[in-house]
């Protein structure tokens, strides 16, 4: 376990709050931060031994569950987006002043938890809306990215840990070997010693002559102060090599572990009386292709410090080192490691930027690409100052770097700070940043973990805004308990003065308390208009729990004023309407008066003309010549005709003024009345009238009588001179109603003049024998229009005419047709 | 009293002289020797003739036995004359035939409501007018004026 932890050291440094699980929810790896949070955590143990997640509940947006970390609560929701659920969430603190954790755990399905990446961050404490903290954090990755990432993780998860450890080991060894040529073997061995947690690490290589082993380097664990003099260890190693008859030949070189006290080996310095006895692991070192190079000796207290997998790795694969003293090997291993590292780094939700001590960017993960807009190829090699630090902070950045180089500490190092960072498009974003220094190959590096805070800032601002509500509300907001105790009153409520009891818990006005009780009892919001403190308020009492209500009041004084204004305007309007109506009635009255005058005054002279002509005939007829008598007769008939004309015109104008009175009318009866009363002259040349049974209609009977009178009269009037008039009267059932008709076999008319026959004074026929004023059809049309009906005719010269009419709305397409 | 033998006094109230001539001719032809007609030209004259016992045109006790009344009259309208006649106990039994050019239904109704005994719409044709006047006089002459 120690070895595994040691091997994962680098990862856990980069990901202090990293937690990976396999699909069985068994923990695969975790960072130091998680370990600090949950001391009992260990690889291979179940995720749910340390954490509890509430039963996921399916909601409209996906699954929701609660991750309970005893005193902290992680709220997770699994959103179903494009069919691939991904999980997003947030660590939320429940105790003031404690660090909490925000995280975006990833999950490939509701059941399979793959990886949980957590990062420490501070969350605002003592928040006034403690119970409102369950806010949403925007998911940082799209579902697709999460899916491919999860897939990649699944592929890697089984061997990632082991591979990383072995890689590290290989790297250390490669480094050791590559620098063995006059390099810093001791430093490299020191590192190995520390990483593997052994007391001693020594490298023995086949010498130039291929006949013996030479001790190339030796390092002791820095913590093993009691390990003794290195010189003693040199002699121990020499003695051990001799005693164990270590082979120079490649094929026989196998990894083996030896117990020191049990055999022929010399005792290591200062370790004689140790229990358990120290051991020596001999690791054969060979080149790719099998050429044996030498041995790596590891001396420790407990052989179990090396995990079985490590031993297997060392046994089976050896340490396939090619060109062990060349730079190429080092580069290969570095490249291999970088691929692995990049996979881990790119999987992070946070931007991870690795910077060399000269300020140049060495690492730039996928999230950094997304966050800052630079591709890795663009970023690597440029300085952090150049592309990430806003211009205003560059001098401070430079000072900090200088200071760190001088005294090894800086304000930014090792702690979580909020700052701003530059993006490629020139904009700046708030970020949360942690910088952790580490060393590779004696080079100092800095890993900066940056998180875009834009979304969180927005949420924080929103919370702050929400927190100010209802304090900022310009209208009174109260919370009143069922017993009338005032629980809360916002500053705006002070306008109500003494009506608001001072301090919490005071009793409000009993009338209010009664309303509150009513609202609580009904459980429904109550909206009323109150007159409080001389002003009108619209008050809404909303039961927000079983015990108390929220009371929102809005001053509607303006509305009230406007209401009274509106009332006044309405009254004025009504008065105006009355005035107008009176004026209109006056006009109508004047019109009636005019009509009266016309009827009276125009007819009187005509009567005189007619009368005096008659006097002339009667008194002087015997002395007048025949021609004169005929002329007098013409004068008389013309005067009589004009009298009828005036009568018809008066009738037409009266139609416009009289309101129609609709009753059910039987058209058969009307026709009978027209014919029976001999209002038309049926005797004319033996007229034949055929009447079909007709359905009733709703109309003014007096006016409809006139319609039939005019139509039947016309039908008789315009008969062909050579044969007796024949008239057919009936009705047709059509869509939406009935169509009534009056058909004759008369002289007809040209349809080109159809519309003219309904015009006033328009007569198509110049035949003087046919009497008529030219007003009859105009009256008929006016009457039908007053009944929302219509009339039209279908005819052709010498082929008779049919007049169709209907009352009330009918399909407009029917109008003008011959059904 | 046998009214048939009595010389009837018919008061014609008509402002239009031409109209008056037509009516008077009708009366002359239809009741020759049996009636005398007296013409007044407006409503006020008509009321004076009826109510003024010292009226120069008639004997004090010789009230008209029939009044032919036009509606549209200067000074006092025919309708008001009618109302005044019908409101007074002495005159309300005198038959009044309204003779108007108006076809307006309102005029007819108002006249009948005010107590007109007949309403005649004066036709343009003289023959028709003569027929109407003759009918009206014949009819109302049988009315027992003294009852």
mmCIF file of N, CA, C and O in Angstrom, chain A residues 453-505:
data_model
loop_
_atom_site.group_PDB
_atom_site.id
_atom_site.type_symbol
_atom_site.label_atom_id
_atom_site.label_comp_id
_atom_site.label_asym_id
_atom_site.label_seq_id
_atom_site.Cartn_x
_atom_site.Cartn_y
_atom_site.Cartn_z
ATOM 1 N N UNK A 453 -14.850 30.780 -12.809
ATOM 2 C CA UNK A 453 -15.847 31.068 -11.763
ATOM 3 C C UNK A 453 -17.047 31.840 -12.289
ATOM 4 O O UNK A 453 -17.921 32.199 -11.512
ATOM 5 N N UNK A 454 -17.040 32.087 -13.598
ATOM 6 C CA UNK A 454 -18.106 32.952 -14.136
ATOM 7 C C UNK A 454 -19.487 32.489 -13.688
ATOM 8 O O UNK A 454 -20.290 33.268 -13.178
ATOM 9 N N UNK A 455 -19.744 31.193 -13.880
ATOM 10 C CA UNK A 455 -21.067 30.665 -13.537
ATOM 11 C C UNK A 455 -21.333 30.791 -12.048
ATOM 12 O O UNK A 455 -22.410 31.183 -11.624
ATOM 13 N N UNK A 456 -20.305 30.461 -11.258
ATOM 14 C CA UNK A 456 -20.528 30.508 -9.815
ATOM 15 C C UNK A 456 -20.747 31.952 -9.349
ATOM 16 O O UNK A 456 -21.548 32.230 -8.470
ATOM 17 N N UNK A 457 -20.016 32.874 -9.986
ATOM 18 C CA UNK A 457 -20.212 34.286 -9.656
ATOM 19 C C UNK A 457 -21.658 34.697 -9.910
ATOM 20 O O UNK A 457 -22.268 35.383 -9.104
ATOM 21 N N UNK A 458 -22.155 34.258 -11.058
ATOM 22 C CA UNK A 458 -23.534 34.608 -11.407
ATOM 23 C C UNK A 458 -24.492 34.083 -10.360
ATOM 24 O O UNK A 458 -25.407 34.764 -9.916
ATOM 25 N N UNK A 459 -24.244 32.835 -9.952
ATOM 26 C CA UNK A 459 -25.108 32.226 -8.949
ATOM 27 C C UNK A 459 -25.000 32.997 -7.639
ATOM 28 O O UNK A 459 -25.993 33.301 -6.981
ATOM 29 N N UNK A 460 -23.755 33.348 -7.296
ATOM 30 C CA UNK A 460 -23.554 34.089 -6.048
ATOM 31 C C UNK A 460 -24.276 35.430 -6.094
ATOM 32 O O UNK A 460 -24.955 35.815 -5.156
ATOM 33 N N UNK A 461 -24.113 36.095 -7.242
ATOM 34 C CA UNK A 461 -24.780 37.387 -7.374
ATOM 35 C C UNK A 461 -26.282 37.229 -7.238
ATOM 36 O O UNK A 461 -26.947 38.019 -6.595
ATOM 37 N N UNK A 462 -26.762 36.150 -7.828
ATOM 38 C CA UNK A 462 -28.203 35.921 -7.778
ATOM 39 C C UNK A 462 -28.649 35.690 -6.346
ATOM 40 O O UNK A 462 -29.675 36.207 -5.901
ATOM 41 N N UNK A 463 -27.848 34.935 -5.636
ATOM 42 C CA UNK A 463 -28.186 34.673 -4.241
ATOM 43 C C UNK A 463 -28.176 35.971 -3.446
ATOM 44 O O UNK A 463 -29.059 36.231 -2.636
ATOM 45 N N UNK A 464 -27.149 36.784 -3.758
ATOM 46 C CA UNK A 464 -27.078 38.050 -3.031
ATOM 47 C C UNK A 464 -28.288 38.930 -3.321
ATOM 48 O O UNK A 464 -28.854 39.552 -2.430
ATOM 49 N N UNK A 465 -28.653 38.924 -4.600
ATOM 50 C CA UNK A 465 -29.826 39.712 -4.983
ATOM 51 C C UNK A 465 -31.066 39.172 -4.284
ATOM 52 O O UNK A 465 -31.876 39.920 -3.731
ATOM 53 N N UNK A 466 -31.159 37.841 -4.283
ATOM 54 C CA UNK A 466 -32.301 37.209 -3.630
ATOM 55 C C UNK A 466 -32.313 37.516 -2.139
ATOM 56 O O UNK A 466 -33.355 37.710 -1.534
ATOM 57 N N UNK A 467 -31.095 37.584 -1.579
ATOM 58 C CA UNK A 467 -31.006 37.817 -0.144
ATOM 59 C C UNK A 467 -31.506 39.206 0.222
ATOM 60 O O UNK A 467 -32.027 39.419 1.302
ATOM 61 N N UNK A 468 -31.309 40.127 -0.718
ATOM 62 C CA UNK A 468 -31.767 41.485 -0.436
ATOM 63 C C UNK A 468 -33.281 41.618 -0.549
ATOM 64 O O UNK A 468 -33.878 42.538 -0.053
ATOM 65 N N UNK A 469 -33.874 40.664 -1.255
ATOM 66 C CA UNK A 469 -35.333 40.636 -1.352
ATOM 67 C C UNK A 469 -35.834 39.899 -0.127
ATOM 68 O O UNK A 469 -35.306 38.873 0.191
ATOM 69 N N UNK A 470 -36.764 40.299 0.596
ATOM 70 C CA UNK A 470 -37.647 41.431 0.328
ATOM 71 C C UNK A 470 -37.217 42.725 0.997
ATOM 72 O O UNK A 470 -37.998 43.669 1.027
ATOM 73 N N UNK A 471 -35.993 42.765 1.531
ATOM 74 C CA UNK A 471 -35.539 43.989 2.199
ATOM 75 C C UNK A 471 -35.621 45.197 1.265
ATOM 76 O O UNK A 471 -35.956 46.290 1.680
ATOM 77 N N UNK A 472 -35.278 44.967 0.008
ATOM 78 C CA UNK A 472 -35.259 46.058 -0.957
ATOM 79 C C UNK A 472 -36.625 46.352 -1.557
ATOM 80 O O UNK A 472 -36.770 47.298 -2.308
ATOM 81 N N UNK A 473 -37.560 45.486 -1.266
ATOM 82 C CA UNK A 473 -38.869 45.654 -1.903
ATOM 83 C C UNK A 473 -39.485 46.987 -1.482
ATOM 84 O O UNK A 473 -39.585 47.283 -0.296
ATOM 85 N N UNK A 474 -39.849 47.819 -2.447
ATOM 86 C CA UNK A 474 -40.403 49.128 -2.074
ATOM 87 C C UNK A 474 -41.815 49.051 -1.505
ATOM 88 O O UNK A 474 -42.325 50.049 -1.007
ATOM 89 N N UNK A 475 -42.427 47.887 -1.589
ATOM 90 C CA UNK A 475 -43.766 47.746 -1.039
ATOM 91 C C UNK A 475 -43.694 46.946 0.264
ATOM 92 O O UNK A 475 -42.796 46.139 0.447
ATOM 93 N N UNK A 476 -44.659 47.156 1.140
ATOM 94 C CA UNK A 476 -44.629 46.428 2.408
ATOM 95 C C UNK A 476 -44.734 44.918 2.209
ATOM 96 O O UNK A 476 -45.548 44.454 1.414
ATOM 97 N N UNK A 477 -43.852 44.199 2.885
ATOM 98 C CA UNK A 477 -43.901 42.742 2.896
ATOM 99 C C UNK A 477 -43.867 42.303 4.357
ATOM 100 O O UNK A 477 -42.981 42.725 5.107
ATOM 101 N N UNK A 478 -44.834 41.516 4.754
ATOM 102 C CA UNK A 478 -44.907 41.075 6.147
ATOM 103 C C UNK A 478 -45.009 39.570 6.198
ATOM 104 O O UNK A 478 -45.454 38.932 5.238
ATOM 105 N N UNK A 479 -44.579 39.019 7.317
ATOM 106 C CA UNK A 479 -44.868 37.610 7.558
ATOM 107 C C UNK A 479 -45.594 37.556 8.903
ATOM 108 O O UNK A 479 -45.101 38.065 9.903
ATOM 109 N N UNK A 480 -46.750 36.981 8.870
ATOM 110 C CA UNK A 480 -47.595 36.992 10.066
ATOM 111 C C UNK A 480 -47.994 35.575 10.403
ATOM 112 O O UNK A 480 -48.374 34.787 9.529
ATOM 113 N N UNK A 481 -47.898 35.271 11.682
ATOM 114 C CA UNK A 481 -48.252 33.925 12.125
ATOM 115 C C UNK A 481 -49.757 33.857 12.319
ATOM 116 O O UNK A 481 -50.451 34.865 12.406
ATOM 117 N N UNK A 482 -50.238 32.617 12.386
ATOM 118 C CA UNK A 482 -51.679 32.391 12.515
ATOM 119 C C UNK A 482 -52.291 33.063 13.731
ATOM 120 O O UNK A 482 -53.458 33.461 13.713
ATOM 121 N N UNK A 483 -51.509 33.226 14.800
ATOM 122 C CA UNK A 483 -52.052 33.857 16.004
ATOM 123 C C UNK A 483 -51.946 35.379 15.958
ATOM 124 O O UNK A 483 -52.177 36.054 16.953
ATOM 125 N N UNK A 484 -51.527 35.894 14.797
ATOM 126 C CA UNK A 484 -51.465 37.341 14.653
ATOM 127 C C UNK A 484 -50.129 37.946 15.014
ATOM 128 O O UNK A 484 -49.970 39.159 14.970
ATOM 129 N N UNK A 485 -49.150 37.100 15.364
ATOM 130 C CA UNK A 485 -47.833 37.625 15.716
ATOM 131 C C UNK A 485 -47.076 37.977 14.453
ATOM 132 O O UNK A 485 -47.064 37.197 13.493
ATOM 133 N N UNK A 486 -46.470 39.173 14.467
ATOM 134 C CA UNK A 486 -45.700 39.610 13.311
ATOM 135 C C UNK A 486 -44.324 38.959 13.377
ATOM 136 O O UNK A 486 -43.584 39.137 14.328
ATOM 137 N N UNK A 487 -43.983 38.211 12.341
ATOM 138 C CA UNK A 487 -42.687 37.535 12.317
ATOM 139 C C UNK A 487 -41.643 38.367 11.579
ATOM 140 O O UNK A 487 -40.465 38.312 11.882
ATOM 141 N N UNK A 488 -42.104 39.099 10.631
ATOM 142 C CA UNK A 488 -41.166 39.875 9.833
ATOM 143 C C UNK A 488 -41.895 41.042 9.189
ATOM 144 O O UNK A 488 -43.047 40.920 8.786
ATOM 145 N N UNK A 489 -41.197 42.171 9.111
ATOM 146 C CA UNK A 489 -41.728 43.295 8.356
ATOM 147 C C UNK A 489 -40.554 43.941 7.651
ATOM 148 O O UNK A 489 -39.519 44.200 8.278
ATOM 149 N N UNK A 490 -40.659 44.158 6.388
ATOM 150 C CA UNK A 490 -39.531 44.768 5.677
ATOM 151 C C UNK A 490 -39.543 46.288 5.898
ATOM 152 O O UNK A 490 -40.529 46.839 6.402
ATOM 153 N N UNK A 491 -38.442 46.954 5.575
ATOM 154 C CA UNK A 491 -38.372 48.399 5.871
ATOM 155 C C UNK A 491 -39.521 49.191 5.238
ATOM 156 O O UNK A 491 -39.988 50.164 5.818
ATOM 157 N N UNK A 492 -39.958 48.752 4.073
ATOM 158 C CA UNK A 492 -41.024 49.507 3.398
ATOM 159 C C UNK A 492 -42.322 49.488 4.195
ATOM 160 O O UNK A 492 -43.172 50.357 4.033
ATOM 161 N N UNK A 493 -42.479 48.480 5.065
ATOM 162 C CA UNK A 493 -43.709 48.367 5.850
ATOM 163 C C UNK A 493 -43.805 49.469 6.904
ATOM 164 O O UNK A 493 -44.848 49.660 7.522
ATOM 165 N N UNK A 494 -42.676 50.190 7.106
ATOM 166 C CA UNK A 494 -42.698 51.238 8.139
ATOM 167 C C UNK A 494 -43.650 52.376 7.784
ATOM 168 O O UNK A 494 -44.019 53.151 8.641
ATOM 169 N N UNK A 495 -44.007 52.467 6.476
ATOM 170 C CA UNK A 495 -44.954 53.529 6.107
ATOM 171 C C UNK A 495 -46.279 53.357 6.836
ATOM 172 O O UNK A 495 -47.043 54.294 6.953
ATOM 173 N N UNK A 496 -46.516 52.165 7.331
ATOM 174 C CA UNK A 496 -47.752 51.922 8.062
ATOM 175 C C UNK A 496 -47.638 52.308 9.539
ATOM 176 O O UNK A 496 -48.561 52.088 10.313
ATOM 177 N N UNK A 497 -46.442 52.806 9.888
ATOM 178 C CA UNK A 497 -46.246 53.375 11.223
ATOM 179 C C UNK A 497 -46.666 52.461 12.346
ATOM 180 O O UNK A 497 -46.240 51.302 12.421
ATOM 181 N N UNK A 498 -47.529 52.993 13.194
ATOM 182 C CA UNK A 498 -47.851 52.290 14.435
ATOM 183 C C UNK A 498 -48.681 51.033 14.183
ATOM 184 O O UNK A 498 -48.876 50.232 15.082
ATOM 185 N N UNK A 499 -49.145 50.864 12.967
ATOM 186 C CA UNK A 499 -49.901 49.649 12.675
ATOM 187 C C UNK A 499 -48.989 48.426 12.696
ATOM 188 O O UNK A 499 -49.444 47.298 12.820
ATOM 189 N N UNK A 500 -47.695 48.678 12.488
ATOM 190 C CA UNK A 500 -46.724 47.587 12.533
ATOM 191 C C UNK A 500 -46.149 47.550 13.945
ATOM 192 O O UNK A 500 -45.493 48.484 14.377
ATOM 193 N N UNK A 501 -46.404 46.484 14.690
ATOM 194 C CA UNK A 501 -45.901 46.431 16.068
ATOM 195 C C UNK A 501 -44.375 46.429 16.076
ATOM 196 O O UNK A 501 -43.754 45.800 15.213
ATOM 197 N N UNK A 502 -43.791 47.177 17.022
ATOM 198 C CA UNK A 502 -42.326 47.220 17.076
ATOM 199 C C UNK A 502 -41.781 45.854 17.494
ATOM 200 O O UNK A 502 -42.342 45.200 18.361
ATOM 201 N N UNK A 503 -40.715 45.461 16.848
ATOM 202 C CA UNK A 503 -40.054 44.212 17.214
ATOM 203 C C UNK A 503 -40.823 43.005 16.709
ATOM 204 O O UNK A 503 -42.003 43.080 16.402
ATOM 205 N N UNK A 504 -40.130 41.880 16.626
ATOM 206 C CA UNK A 504 -40.767 40.666 16.144
ATOM 207 C C UNK A 504 -41.704 40.112 17.206
ATOM 208 O O UNK A 504 -41.490 40.279 18.391
ATOM 209 N N UNK A 505 -42.733 39.487 16.747
ATOM 210 C CA UNK A 505 -43.625 38.793 17.679
ATOM 211 C C UNK A 505 -44.775 39.636 18.181
ATOM 212 O O UNK A 505 -45.671 39.112 18.836
#
